[in-house]
């Protein structure tokens, strides 16, 4: 559509998108999850498709319908998400990492349901850290010297020690991705809502781009920015 900057800005490009929240099982009936609805990632996949790209969407838990016209791979845990992305990244010109990856998972995944015990001893759940998938995709790209644009998301809150943008800049450096889309969280915004307000930071430019509107509007702006970075 013309509103996304004219058809075809990503024609012929292969775009890999991750979306939704991972779920980390504790036992056969329980998991640790997060409030991501997957809306922004799904909107991105649809916007990339509308811009002419060949899109693969790796979807964790999403609460919105999956878009038509894109190849979809379903995953549950962060480890499954990681495997799918590591497998697919070599075929992608652009990676858009919108998934809400659980930072931690239960150290043990029990084969049987946790039961209440007669002695009143309640369980304590030990957590271990999940791999940083975005950082790994950047490392793989650099090692293999591929020409690939990698975009991450960050949900940040400011505090006494730094502003949202201070933390976002640090995150961009730490992850090594090319673009970082920053959500200000803390207000009731973002999770499950249709409206979004983001800033797009680039590793190579100091100015940032502010985008506000529906998640579809934000997705279209991100796609246009990606196209601009690719020199389209
Ligand atoms: N991400 C990832 N793997 C993880 C955690 C996050 O690939 N284990 C990705 C997210 O998909 C997102 C970006 O990294 O694109 C930033 O996520 P965020 O949660 O803001 O960053 P973290 O590195 O987890 O830092 P924090 O401790 O602030 O949560
Ligand atoms: Ca995190």
JSON list of C-alpha atoms in Angstrom, two decimals, residues 1 4 6-8 45-53 220:
[
{"chain": "A", "resi": 1, "resn": "UNK", "atom": "CA", "xyz": [0.00, 0.00, 0.00]},
{"chain": "A", "resi": 4, "resn": "UNK", "atom": "CA", "xyz": [3.86, 2.17, 3.64]},
{"chain": "A", "resi": 6, "resn": "UNK", "atom": "CA", "xyz": [4.90, 2.50, -2.02]},
{"chain": "A", "resi": 7, "resn": "UNK", "atom": "CA", "xyz": [4.82, -1.15, -2.85]},
{"chain": "A", "resi": 8, "resn": "UNK", "atom": "CA", "xyz": [8.02, -3.04, -3.20]},
{"chain": "A", "resi": 45, "resn": "UNK", "atom": "CA", "xyz": [5.76, -9.44, 9.46]},
{"chain": "A", "resi": 46, "resn": "UNK", "atom": "CA", "xyz": [2.65, -8.22, 7.64]},
{"chain": "A", "resi": 47, "resn": "UNK", "atom": "CA", "xyz": [4.27, -4.85, 6.82]},
{"chain": "A", "resi": 48, "resn": "UNK", "atom": "CA", "xyz": [7.38, -6.58, 5.46]},
{"chain": "A", "resi": 49, "resn": "UNK", "atom": "CA", "xyz": [5.16, -8.83, 3.35]},
{"chain": "A", "resi": 50, "resn": "UNK", "atom": "CA", "xyz": [3.25, -5.78, 2.05]},
{"chain": "A", "resi": 51, "resn": "UNK", "atom": "CA", "xyz": [6.59, -4.18, 1.16]},
{"chain": "A", "resi": 52, "resn": "UNK", "atom": "CA", "xyz": [7.32, -7.14, -1.12]},
{"chain": "A", "resi": 53, "resn": "UNK", "atom": "CA", "xyz": [9.61, -9.17, 1.15]},
{"chain": "A", "resi": 220, "resn": "UNK", "atom": "CA", "xyz": [5.30, 0.43, 8.52]}
]
